[in-house]
Tab-separated table of C-alpha atoms and ligand atoms in Angstrom:
chain	number	residue	atom	x	y	z
A	4	UNK	CA	-41.173	16.942	-5.956
A	5	UNK	CA	-39.592	16.015	-2.639
A	6	UNK	CA	-39.217	12.272	-2.129
A	7	UNK	CA	-40.960	10.523	0.720
A	8	UNK	CA	-38.468	10.000	3.509
A	9	UNK	CA	-38.580	7.628	6.393
A	10	UNK	CA	-38.295	9.105	9.836
A	11	UNK	CA	-34.556	8.451	10.103
A	12	UNK	CA	-33.136	9.124	6.663
A	13	UNK	CA	-31.791	12.572	7.359
A	14	UNK	CA	-29.071	14.083	5.212
A	15	UNK	CA	-27.263	15.959	7.939
A	16	UNK	CA	-26.341	19.471	6.876
A	17	UNK	CA	-25.189	22.484	8.843
A	18	UNK	CA	-28.898	23.336	9.208
A	19	UNK	CA	-29.119	20.507	11.725
A	20	UNK	CA	-26.319	21.855	13.954
A	21	UNK	CA	-27.633	22.639	17.426
A	22	UNK	CA	-30.788	20.567	16.904
A	23	UNK	CA	-31.958	17.238	18.253
A	24	UNK	CA	-32.085	14.796	15.350
A	25	UNK	CA	-32.716	11.077	14.836
A	26	UNK	CA	-30.463	8.854	12.776
A	27	UNK	CA	-30.343	5.100	12.170
A	28	UNK	CA	-28.053	2.592	10.538
A	29	UNK	CA	-25.455	-0.121	11.001
A	30	UNK	CA	-22.636	0.166	13.533
A	31	UNK	CA	-19.484	0.135	11.473
A	32	UNK	CA	-16.968	0.684	14.224
A	33	UNK	CA	-16.756	1.304	17.963
A	34	UNK	CA	-13.730	2.951	19.526
A	35	UNK	CA	-13.893	2.964	23.323
A	36	UNK	CA	-11.121	4.929	24.962
A	37	UNK	CA	-12.428	4.700	28.526
A	38	UNK	CA	-14.212	7.923	29.253
A	39	UNK	CA	-15.388	8.549	25.726
A	40	UNK	CA	-16.510	6.308	22.873
A	41	UNK	CA	-16.766	7.015	19.156
A	42	UNK	CA	-19.321	5.016	17.260
A	43	UNK	CA	-19.347	5.147	13.492
A	44	UNK	CA	-22.844	4.668	12.123
A	45	UNK	CA	-23.437	3.893	8.467
A	46	UNK	CA	-26.549	4.397	6.343
A	47	UNK	CA	-27.195	4.689	2.607
A	48	UNK	CA	-25.731	8.171	2.569
A	49	UNK	CA	-22.417	7.360	4.246
A	50	UNK	CA	-21.183	7.399	7.811
A	51	UNK	CA	-21.430	9.695	10.799
A	52	UNK	CA	-19.944	9.797	14.255
A	53	UNK	CA	-21.815	9.315	17.522
A	54	UNK	CA	-19.795	10.561	20.486
A	55	UNK	CA	-20.766	9.080	23.869
A	56	UNK	CA	-19.367	10.522	27.077
A	57	UNK	CA	-19.327	8.170	30.047
A	58	UNK	CA	-19.729	10.810	32.719
A	59	UNK	CA	-22.562	12.529	30.884
A	60	UNK	CA	-24.740	9.470	30.284
A	61	UNK	CA	-23.294	6.232	31.704
A	62	UNK	CA	-26.254	4.058	30.759
A	63	UNK	CA	-26.144	5.085	27.100
A	64	UNK	CA	-22.343	4.850	27.024
A	65	UNK	CA	-22.466	1.252	28.337
A	66	UNK	CA	-25.209	0.298	25.926
A	67	UNK	CA	-23.321	1.647	22.913
A	68	UNK	CA	-19.905	0.151	23.659
A	69	UNK	CA	-21.404	-3.294	24.170
A	70	UNK	CA	-23.309	-3.566	20.902
A	71	UNK	CA	-21.764	-5.857	18.286
A	72	UNK	CA	-20.506	-4.407	15.012
A	73	UNK	CA	-23.047	-4.339	12.148
A	74	UNK	CA	-26.016	-4.283	14.550
A	75	UNK	CA	-28.733	-1.844	13.546
A	76	UNK	CA	-29.527	0.988	15.935
A	77	UNK	CA	-31.398	4.257	16.018
A	78	UNK	CA	-30.081	7.219	17.900
A	79	UNK	CA	-31.622	10.487	18.966
A	80	UNK	CA	-29.295	13.226	20.058
A	81	UNK	CA	-27.812	16.664	19.691
A	82	UNK	CA	-26.112	17.320	16.379
A	83	UNK	CA	-23.129	19.563	16.922
A	84	UNK	CA	-20.304	20.899	14.833
A	85	UNK	CA	-16.950	19.283	15.559
A	86	UNK	CA	-13.736	19.798	13.633
A	87	UNK	CA	-12.371	16.492	14.936
A	88	UNK	CA	-15.257	14.316	13.729
A	89	UNK	CA	-15.050	12.788	10.242
A	90	UNK	CA	-17.813	14.871	8.651
A	91	UNK	CA	-17.283	18.006	10.665
A	92	UNK	CA	-20.091	17.131	13.090
A	93	UNK	CA	-21.010	14.570	15.711
A	94	UNK	CA	-24.122	13.410	17.496
A	95	UNK	CA	-24.259	13.376	21.287
A	96	UNK	CA	-26.821	10.659	22.053
A	97	UNK	CA	-29.620	10.968	24.555
A	98	UNK	CA	-31.535	7.899	23.394
A	99	UNK	CA	-30.361	4.677	21.755
A	100	UNK	CA	-32.551	1.826	20.474
A	101	UNK	CA	-31.190	-1.468	19.273
A	102	UNK	CA	-33.291	-2.418	16.247
A	103	UNK	CA	-31.421	-5.625	15.378
A	104	UNK	CA	-28.444	-7.359	16.958
A	105	UNK	CA	-25.705	-8.750	14.688
A	106	UNK	CA	-24.321	-12.146	15.673
A	107	UNK	CA	-20.575	-12.543	16.162
A	108	UNK	CA	-18.234	-13.277	14.531
A	109	UNK	CA	-19.228	-11.608	11.270
A	110	UNK	CA	-18.895	-13.925	8.257
A	111	UNK	CA	-17.264	-11.056	6.391
A	112	UNK	CA	-15.874	-7.682	7.414
A	113	UNK	CA	-17.318	-4.516	5.916
A	114	UNK	CA	-14.408	-2.125	6.383
A	115	UNK	CA	-11.592	-4.579	7.110
A	116	UNK	CA	-8.342	-3.923	5.327
A	117	UNK	CA	-7.814	-7.605	4.476
A	118	UNK	CA	-9.403	-8.458	1.161
A	119	UNK	CA	-11.638	-11.515	1.178
A	120	UNK	CA	-11.857	-14.132	-1.554
A	121	UNK	CA	-14.614	-13.508	-4.118
A	122	UNK	CA	-16.245	-16.830	-3.166
A	123	UNK	CA	-16.513	-15.803	0.511
A	124	UNK	CA	-17.846	-12.423	-0.507
A	125	UNK	CA	-20.491	-13.934	-2.782
A	126	UNK	CA	-21.480	-16.478	-0.119
A	127	UNK	CA	-22.170	-13.495	2.123
A	128	UNK	CA	-23.369	-11.093	-0.523
A	129	UNK	CA	-25.770	-9.259	1.853
A	130	UNK	CA	-22.753	-8.093	3.848
A	131	UNK	CA	-20.513	-7.626	0.812
A	132	UNK	CA	-23.126	-5.194	-0.499
A	133	UNK	CA	-22.776	-3.062	2.615
A	134	UNK	CA	-19.371	-1.948	1.315
A	135	UNK	CA	-19.529	1.399	-0.373
A	136	UNK	CA	-17.344	0.305	-3.292
A	137	UNK	CA	-19.666	-2.621	-4.019
A	138	UNK	CA	-22.769	-0.461	-3.680
A	139	UNK	CA	-21.177	2.021	-6.091
A	140	UNK	CA	-21.260	-0.604	-8.882
A	141	UNK	CA	-25.003	-1.085	-8.449
A	142	UNK	CA	-25.718	2.618	-8.135
A	143	UNK	CA	-23.948	3.118	-11.475
A	144	UNK	CA	-25.853	0.143	-12.890
A	145	UNK	CA	-29.074	1.855	-11.840
A	146	UNK	CA	-28.021	5.028	-13.655
A	147	UNK	CA	-27.094	3.319	-16.904
A	148	UNK	CA	-30.418	1.461	-16.940
A	149	UNK	CA	-32.141	4.818	-16.470
A	150	UNK	CA	-30.169	6.044	-19.503
A	151	UNK	CA	-31.412	3.044	-21.524
A	152	UNK	CA	-35.053	3.903	-20.789
A	153	UNK	CA	-34.497	7.583	-21.424
A	154	UNK	CA	-32.694	7.185	-24.736
A	155	UNK	CA	-34.835	4.419	-26.219
A	156	UNK	CA	-38.127	6.033	-25.253
A	157	UNK	CA	-36.906	9.249	-26.865
A	158	UNK	CA	-36.313	7.185	-30.007
A	159	UNK	CA	-39.936	5.911	-29.784
A	160	UNK	CA	-39.163	2.396	-28.574
A	161	UNK	CA	-41.658	0.887	-26.171
A	162	UNK	CA	-40.647	-1.392	-23.315
A	163	UNK	CA	-42.081	-4.909	-23.482
A	164	UNK	CA	-41.951	-8.031	-21.305
A	165	UNK	CA	-41.904	-11.395	-23.058
A	166	UNK	CA	-42.106	-14.924	-21.585
A	167	UNK	CA	-39.146	-16.605	-19.960
A	168	UNK	CA	-40.757	-20.052	-19.966
A	169	UNK	CA	-40.816	-21.079	-23.601
A	170	UNK	CA	-41.433	-24.101	-25.808
A	171	UNK	CA	-38.465	-23.954	-28.232
A	172	UNK	CA	-34.897	-22.775	-27.779
A	173	UNK	CA	-34.525	-19.101	-28.675
A	174	UNK	CA	-30.986	-19.219	-30.022
A	175	UNK	CA	-31.255	-22.638	-31.643
A	176	UNK	CA	-28.402	-24.060	-29.592
A	177	UNK	CA	-28.395	-26.922	-27.152
A	178	UNK	CA	-27.371	-24.885	-24.152
A	179	UNK	CA	-30.831	-24.565	-22.663
A	180	UNK	CA	-32.186	-25.234	-19.196
A	181	UNK	CA	-35.029	-27.722	-19.476
A	182	UNK	CA	-37.927	-27.797	-17.092
A	183	UNK	CA	-41.136	-29.682	-16.604
A	184	UNK	CA	-44.174	-27.621	-17.525
A	185	UNK	CA	-47.090	-29.733	-16.315
A	186	UNK	CA	-47.367	-32.501	-18.982
A	187	UNK	CA	-44.948	-30.784	-21.360
A	188	UNK	CA	-41.254	-30.043	-21.584
A	189	UNK	CA	-40.305	-26.370	-21.549
A	190	UNK	CA	-37.131	-24.281	-21.612
A	191	UNK	CA	-35.892	-21.167	-19.895
A	192	UNK	CA	-35.444	-18.490	-22.563
A	193	UNK	CA	-31.878	-17.938	-23.736
A	194	UNK	CA	-33.074	-14.504	-24.889
A	195	UNK	CA	-36.345	-12.809	-25.985
A	196	UNK	CA	-35.272	-13.294	-29.613
A	197	UNK	CA	-38.311	-15.136	-30.978
A	198	UNK	CA	-40.824	-12.899	-29.200
A	199	UNK	CA	-39.276	-9.568	-30.057
A	200	UNK	CA	-39.235	-10.662	-33.699
A	201	UNK	CA	-42.863	-11.803	-33.559
A	202	UNK	CA	-43.762	-8.348	-32.235
A	203	UNK	CA	-42.395	-6.845	-35.450
A	204	UNK	CA	-45.432	-8.258	-37.254
A	205	UNK	CA	-47.836	-6.412	-34.952
A	206	UNK	CA	-47.215	-2.768	-35.709
A	207	UNK	CA	-45.413	-2.286	-32.365
A	208	UNK	CA	-42.451	-1.784	-34.589
A	209	UNK	CA	-39.820	-0.552	-32.109
A	210	UNK	CA	-39.562	-2.589	-28.904
A	211	UNK	CA	-36.977	-3.183	-26.197
A	212	UNK	CA	-36.726	-5.253	-23.067
A	213	UNK	CA	-34.382	-5.423	-20.104
A	214	UNK	CA	-34.201	-9.162	-20.550
A	215	UNK	CA	-33.007	-12.170	-18.576
A	216	UNK	CA	-30.825	-14.632	-20.474
A	217	UNK	CA	-30.643	-18.202	-19.201
A	218	UNK	CA	-27.761	-20.120	-20.707
A	219	UNK	CA	-26.885	-23.673	-19.726
A	220	UNK	CA	-23.344	-23.507	-21.092
A	221	UNK	CA	-20.966	-25.341	-18.814
A	222	UNK	CA	-18.340	-22.633	-19.064
A	223	UNK	CA	-16.859	-21.237	-15.913
A	224	UNK	CA	-15.084	-18.097	-17.018
A	225	UNK	CA	-14.714	-14.590	-15.670
A	226	UNK	CA	-17.017	-13.209	-18.370
A	227	UNK	CA	-19.863	-15.720	-18.559
A	228	UNK	CA	-22.891	-16.121	-16.328
A	229	UNK	CA	-25.618	-18.745	-16.568
A	230	UNK	CA	-28.200	-16.093	-15.786
A	231	UNK	CA	-27.484	-12.634	-17.105
A	232	UNK	CA	-29.300	-9.493	-18.201
A	233	UNK	CA	-29.305	-7.618	-21.487
A	234	UNK	CA	-30.838	-4.704	-23.291
A	235	UNK	CA	-32.669	-6.489	-26.088
A	236	UNK	CA	-34.106	-4.503	-28.920
A	237	UNK	CA	-35.904	-5.007	-32.221
A	238	UNK	CA	-36.919	-2.467	-34.872
A	239	UNK	CA	-38.857	-2.809	-38.121
A	240	UNK	CA	-38.741	-1.126	-41.533
A	241	UNK	CA	-34.952	-0.960	-41.568
A	242	UNK	CA	-32.904	-0.718	-44.747
A	243	UNK	CA	-30.157	-2.981	-43.440
A	244	UNK	CA	-28.145	-3.739	-40.276
A	245	UNK	CA	-26.530	-0.289	-40.369
A	246	UNK	CA	-29.814	1.230	-39.076
A	247	UNK	CA	-29.598	-1.069	-36.045
A	248	UNK	CA	-25.912	-0.353	-35.439
A	249	UNK	CA	-26.636	3.375	-35.350
A	250	UNK	CA	-29.164	2.907	-32.542
A	251	UNK	CA	-26.750	0.633	-30.664
A	252	UNK	CA	-23.801	3.013	-30.811
A	253	UNK	CA	-25.961	5.929	-29.707
A	254	UNK	CA	-27.339	3.845	-26.861
A	255	UNK	CA	-23.820	2.929	-25.717
A	256	UNK	CA	-22.781	6.560	-25.963
A	257	UNK	CA	-25.711	7.682	-23.806
A	258	UNK	CA	-25.087	4.979	-21.199
A	259	UNK	CA	-21.395	5.837	-21.014
A	260	UNK	CA	-22.211	9.527	-20.730
A	261	UNK	CA	-24.685	8.930	-17.925
A	262	UNK	CA	-22.093	6.812	-16.088
A	263	UNK	CA	-19.533	9.601	-16.409
A	264	UNK	CA	-21.851	11.801	-14.313
A	265	UNK	CA	-21.735	9.396	-11.337
A	266	UNK	CA	-18.832	11.353	-9.836
A	267	UNK	CA	-19.217	10.183	-6.250
A	268	UNK	CA	-19.390	6.492	-7.168
A	269	UNK	CA	-16.549	6.733	-9.702
A	270	UNK	CA	-14.362	8.385	-7.052
A	271	UNK	CA	-15.103	5.561	-4.617
A	272	UNK	CA	-14.141	3.047	-7.312
A	273	UNK	CA	-11.145	5.123	-8.351
A	274	UNK	CA	-12.281	5.015	-11.957
A	275	UNK	CA	-12.439	7.562	-14.724
A	276	UNK	CA	-14.953	7.144	-17.513
A	277	UNK	CA	-14.123	8.697	-20.855
A	278	UNK	CA	-17.159	9.083	-23.074
A	279	UNK	CA	-16.446	7.402	-26.441
A	280	UNK	CA	-16.571	9.279	-29.723
A	281	UNK	CA	-19.141	8.399	-32.363
A	282	UNK	CA	-19.328	6.776	-34.850
A	283	UNK	CA	-17.625	3.537	-33.791
A	284	UNK	CA	-15.266	1.930	-36.267
A	285	UNK	CA	-16.782	-0.756	-38.525
A	286	UNK	CA	-14.404	-3.603	-39.488
A	287	UNK	CA	-15.396	-6.435	-41.765
A	288	UNK	CA	-14.988	-9.992	-40.499
A	289	UNK	CA	-12.649	-10.823	-43.417
A	290	UNK	CA	-10.337	-7.954	-42.476
A	291	UNK	CA	-10.386	-9.079	-38.836
A	292	UNK	CA	-9.255	-12.584	-39.834
A	293	UNK	CA	-6.508	-11.196	-42.118
A	294	UNK	CA	-5.326	-8.860	-39.419
A	295	UNK	CA	-5.248	-11.540	-36.730
A	296	UNK	CA	-3.486	-14.041	-38.983
A	297	UNK	CA	-0.849	-11.390	-39.741
A	298	UNK	CA	-0.363	-11.264	-35.968
A	299	UNK	CA	0.459	-14.956	-35.585
A	300	UNK	CA	-3.048	-16.382	-35.288
A	301	UNK	CA	-4.069	-19.309	-37.401
A	302	UNK	CA	-7.748	-18.755	-38.006
A	303	UNK	CA	-9.746	-20.497	-40.712
A	304	UNK	CA	-12.350	-18.435	-42.523
A	305	UNK	CA	-15.719	-19.027	-40.843
A	306	UNK	CA	-14.349	-19.553	-37.343
A	307	UNK	CA	-15.728	-17.662	-34.365
A	308	UNK	CA	-13.150	-15.655	-32.421
A	309	UNK	CA	-11.943	-17.217	-29.170
A	310	UNK	CA	-11.310	-15.056	-26.108
A	311	UNK	CA	-7.547	-14.845	-26.826
A	312	UNK	CA	-8.148	-13.694	-30.404
A	313	UNK	CA	-10.758	-11.201	-29.244
A	314	UNK	CA	-8.231	-9.821	-26.766
A	315	UNK	CA	-5.528	-9.521	-29.410
A	316	UNK	CA	-7.952	-7.778	-31.751
A	317	UNK	CA	-8.777	-5.367	-28.919
A	318	UNK	CA	-5.067	-4.506	-28.615
A	319	UNK	CA	-4.681	-4.034	-32.383
A	320	UNK	CA	-7.759	-1.796	-32.512
A	321	UNK	CA	-6.631	0.210	-29.498
A	322	UNK	CA	-3.331	0.985	-31.238
A	323	UNK	CA	-5.420	2.401	-34.070
A	324	UNK	CA	-7.359	4.532	-31.584
A	325	UNK	CA	-10.538	2.447	-31.355
A	326	UNK	CA	-11.768	1.136	-28.018
A	327	UNK	CA	-15.179	0.329	-29.513
A	328	UNK	CA	-15.597	-1.334	-32.881
A	329	UNK	CA	-18.196	-3.286	-34.801
A	330	UNK	CA	-17.228	-6.509	-36.540
A	331	UNK	CA	-19.541	-6.714	-39.549
A	332	UNK	CA	-20.418	-9.071	-42.397
A	333	UNK	CA	-19.949	-12.291	-40.460
A	334	UNK	CA	-20.026	-15.597	-42.309
A	335	UNK	CA	-23.587	-16.900	-42.252
A	336	UNK	CA	-22.429	-20.186	-40.713
A	337	UNK	CA	-21.123	-18.341	-37.640
A	338	UNK	CA	-24.491	-16.700	-36.907
A	339	UNK	CA	-27.845	-18.028	-35.637
A	340	UNK	CA	-30.611	-19.226	-37.979
A	341	UNK	CA	-32.600	-15.965	-37.908
A	342	UNK	CA	-29.716	-13.881	-39.340
A	343	UNK	CA	-30.194	-12.409	-42.820
A	344	UNK	CA	-27.738	-13.926	-45.343
A	345	UNK	CA	-25.852	-11.707	-47.758
A	346	UNK	CA	-24.511	-13.010	-51.036
A	347	UNK	CA	-23.398	-16.658	-50.869
A	348	UNK	CA	-21.388	-16.907	-47.695
A	349	UNK	CA	-21.933	-13.771	-45.666
A	350	UNK	CA	-24.579	-12.391	-43.347
A	351	UNK	CA	-25.904	-9.110	-42.056
A	352	UNK	CA	-24.836	-10.061	-38.551
A	353	UNK	CA	-22.478	-7.970	-36.432
A	354	UNK	CA	-20.857	-7.869	-33.011
A	355	UNK	CA	-19.911	-4.835	-30.980
A	356	UNK	CA	-16.692	-5.190	-29.001
A	357	UNK	CA	-15.105	-2.966	-26.414
A	358	UNK	CA	-11.441	-3.371	-25.445
A	359	UNK	CA	-11.327	-6.909	-26.778
A	360	UNK	CA	-14.593	-8.204	-25.284
A	361	UNK	CA	-17.849	-8.741	-27.155
A	362	UNK	CA	-20.529	-6.658	-25.475
A	363	UNK	CA	-23.367	-6.919	-27.996
A	364	UNK	CA	-24.408	-8.790	-31.075
A	365	UNK	CA	-27.169	-8.256	-33.565
A	366	UNK	CA	-28.251	-8.410	-37.176
A	367	UNK	CA	-30.782	-7.725	-39.797
A	368	UNK	CA	-33.143	-10.717	-39.590
A	369	UNK	CA	-34.731	-12.898	-42.198
A	370	UNK	CA	-38.339	-11.793	-42.721
A	371	UNK	CA	-39.236	-14.175	-45.530
A	372	UNK	CA	-40.754	-17.349	-44.109
A	373	UNK	CA	-39.406	-19.723	-46.808
A	374	UNK	CA	-35.878	-18.474	-46.363
A	375	UNK	CA	-36.282	-18.782	-42.592
A	376	UNK	CA	-37.393	-22.422	-42.938
A	377	UNK	CA	-34.374	-23.088	-45.198
A	378	UNK	CA	-32.053	-21.628	-42.601
A	379	UNK	CA	-33.654	-23.631	-39.780
A	380	UNK	CA	-33.090	-26.805	-41.804
A	381	UNK	CA	-29.527	-25.776	-42.652
A	382	UNK	CA	-28.877	-25.347	-38.907
A	383	UNK	CA	-30.283	-28.844	-38.218
A	384	UNK	CA	-33.313	-27.439	-36.448
A	385	UNK	CA	-36.822	-28.742	-37.008
A	386	UNK	CA	-39.163	-26.021	-38.380
A	387	UNK	CA	-42.076	-27.876	-36.697
A	388	UNK	CA	-40.625	-26.891	-33.299
A	389	UNK	CA	-40.807	-23.245	-34.371
A	390	UNK	CA	-44.312	-23.258	-35.847
A	391	UNK	CA	-45.823	-20.620	-33.543
A	392	UNK	CA	-42.887	-18.307	-34.341
A	393	UNK	CA	-43.013	-18.997	-38.083
A	394	UNK	CA	-46.744	-18.251	-38.168
A	395	UNK	CA	-46.011	-14.591	-37.388
A	396	UNK	CA	-43.991	-14.443	-40.622
A	397	UNK	CA	-46.841	-15.695	-42.820
A	398	UNK	CA	-49.287	-12.806	-42.482
A	399	UNK	CA	-47.252	-9.673	-43.089
A	400	UNK	CA	-43.791	-9.287	-41.562
A	401	UNK	CA	-41.764	-6.152	-42.334
A	402	UNK	CA	-37.963	-6.133	-42.722
A	403	UNK	CA	-36.433	-5.822	-39.255
A	404	UNK	CA	-33.333	-6.177	-37.110
A	405	UNK	CA	-32.110	-5.801	-33.571
A	406	UNK	CA	-29.487	-6.625	-31.009
A	407	UNK	CA	-28.802	-8.005	-27.552
A	408	UNK	CA	-26.429	-6.050	-25.345
A	409	UNK	CA	-25.148	-7.665	-22.127
A	410	UNK	CA	-25.502	-5.343	-19.138
A	411	UNK	CA	-22.918	-7.124	-16.989
A	412	UNK	CA	-20.412	-7.196	-19.863
A	413	UNK	CA	-20.976	-3.480	-20.282
A	414	UNK	CA	-20.346	-2.790	-16.580
A	415	UNK	CA	-17.177	-4.900	-16.606
A	416	UNK	CA	-15.800	-2.780	-19.404
A	417	UNK	CA	-17.024	0.512	-18.069
A	418	UNK	CA	-15.555	0.047	-14.613
A	419	UNK	CA	-12.628	-2.205	-15.499
A	420	UNK	CA	-13.988	-5.042	-13.357
A	421	UNK	CA	-12.139	-8.299	-13.889
A	422	UNK	CA	-14.881	-10.763	-12.977
A	423	UNK	CA	-18.437	-10.537	-14.331
A	424	UNK	CA	-19.814	-11.972	-11.059
A	425	UNK	CA	-19.126	-8.575	-9.465
A	426	UNK	CA	-21.618	-6.937	-11.848
A	427	UNK	CA	-24.776	-8.825	-10.863
A	428	UNK	CA	-26.262	-8.918	-7.374
A	429	UNK	CA	-26.573	-12.679	-6.957
A	430	UNK	CA	-24.591	-14.434	-9.694
A	431	UNK	CA	-25.519	-17.813	-11.121
A	432	UNK	CA	-22.562	-19.732	-12.480
A	433	UNK	CA	-21.663	-23.384	-13.100
A	434	UNK	CA	-21.557	-24.155	-9.389
A	435	UNK	CA	-23.383	-21.316	-7.663
A	436	UNK	CA	-27.124	-21.495	-7.042
A	437	UNK	CA	-27.206	-19.679	-3.679
A	438	UNK	CA	-27.662	-17.134	-2.281
B	518	LIG	P1	-25.755	-13.292	-27.969
B	518	LIG	O1	-25.940	-14.727	-27.610
B	518	LIG	O2	-24.501	-12.928	-28.687
B	518	LIG	O3	-26.948	-12.807	-28.898
B	518	LIG	O4	-25.886	-12.418	-26.657
B	518	LIG	C1	-25.909	-11.008	-26.737
B	518	LIG	C2	-25.033	-10.393	-25.661
B	518	LIG	O5	-25.432	-10.844	-24.371
B	518	LIG	C3	-24.317	-11.011	-23.532
B	518	LIG	N1	-24.215	-12.421	-23.126
B	518	LIG	C4	-23.736	-12.849	-21.939
B	518	LIG	N2	-23.253	-12.181	-20.877
B	518	LIG	C5	-22.840	-12.921	-19.840
B	518	LIG	N3	-22.873	-14.267	-19.775
B	518	LIG	C6	-23.347	-14.985	-20.818
B	518	LIG	N4	-23.396	-16.315	-20.760
B	518	LIG	C7	-23.814	-14.270	-21.970
B	518	LIG	N5	-24.335	-14.636	-23.149
B	518	LIG	C8	-24.580	-13.500	-23.833
B	518	LIG	C9	-23.104	-10.570	-24.347
B	518	LIG	C10	-23.582	-10.781	-25.761
B	518	LIG	O6	-22.891	-9.939	-26.669
B	518	LIG	N6	-30.502	-12.936	-29.645
B	518	LIG	C11	-29.144	-12.493	-29.824
B	518	LIG	C12	-29.041	-10.993	-29.864
B	518	LIG	C13	-29.679	-10.385	-31.072
B	518	LIG	O7	-29.242	-10.714	-32.199
B	518	LIG	O8	-30.608	-9.595	-30.920
B	518	LIG	C14	-28.285	-13.022	-28.693
B	518	LIG	O9	-28.761	-13.505	-27.687
B	518	LIG	O10	-22.882	-9.211	-24.085
């Protein structure tokens, strides 16, 4: 089915040569060499050249050379082949309309050679996003999200939407944004954890959500956001966490594969994407600690890995040929209250890392309500605050598990982007609340 086009969004092909066509976009550049002017117009497809000849149409020539850069115009004119023009054709205008004037000076250049500071770029994100290399990130993001829907629906997961305004903290931690909810206190959800688990008691036994995470951690790092997105998933009737890990690695594989098909965008970003091989390596937490301590770390059993240790582990694993690896059998004390314990000290919790950065974490969950209450108490949480969640475990709850997989972390790894703020349109961090 052909998509609905607006009047101006023409993909110029050789079929248009010799015809009068209409185009519209932003003025990227104006080169006036006296008798002739070259105007580069940009739209979502790329750029094209408008060639204005003074002696042919003085009024139009004057109008075009006096418009400020980044103004929006529409042009009607003859499309003709030209070996000298950037795309092999040019448009000779016979009508020009200014749709919106850009003020001067611009807060940020679109095609300037000088690189601006990230802060300036984010302050002026609407202009930053006009750059083709920045747009490329979000076009790839769009593709990988499409791959998520495609793969998970094929595996019979249904997409759900759970509340973001909630009454008790979803991850049990203190890093929650509080807000006033009429007479009550509420929180912004750290994840859909409690709701996706409650859904496991309903018979909707495979669910996923493209979720918002709100985290009030005061960190200010290149890989943390205070508002981020994730693919969050839960599935019932599992044998153990291995069933969940299989879905996760296949999901990652499909997302990576879809990204590898974005040739145009990857070229713009000068990136190559190599689709990973399945299955991903599984390493037990105990072996990770041993391995790191053999490499001059001094980690106590039970500790969570810091970013430096994660990085070192990434290097060790890479030498062994593994860019992706699961860390499995975490100590129960290092995992949230809902994680299924195993034996005395361990759990059925895992992380998935890529090149030394955690990109997902998940587990088999506790489905027995008494054990869940024990774990809440052990984590110094009050079961009373979780009553509406616990209720769903009292009337038939199957064994289940799931994971949360950070979309911005994924993009950082996929495209080798150094700062996570580049991977979300309007980042929220410790100091940024606008735009
Ligand atoms: P966790 O807290 O480990 O697990 O989060 C899961 C994944 O989400 C991403 N992520 C973040 N990305 C950017 N900035 C942040 N502040 C941030 N916090 C998390 C990471 C991380 O691996 N409920 C569990 C998941 C589950 O067990 O289903 C959870 O939220 O990629």
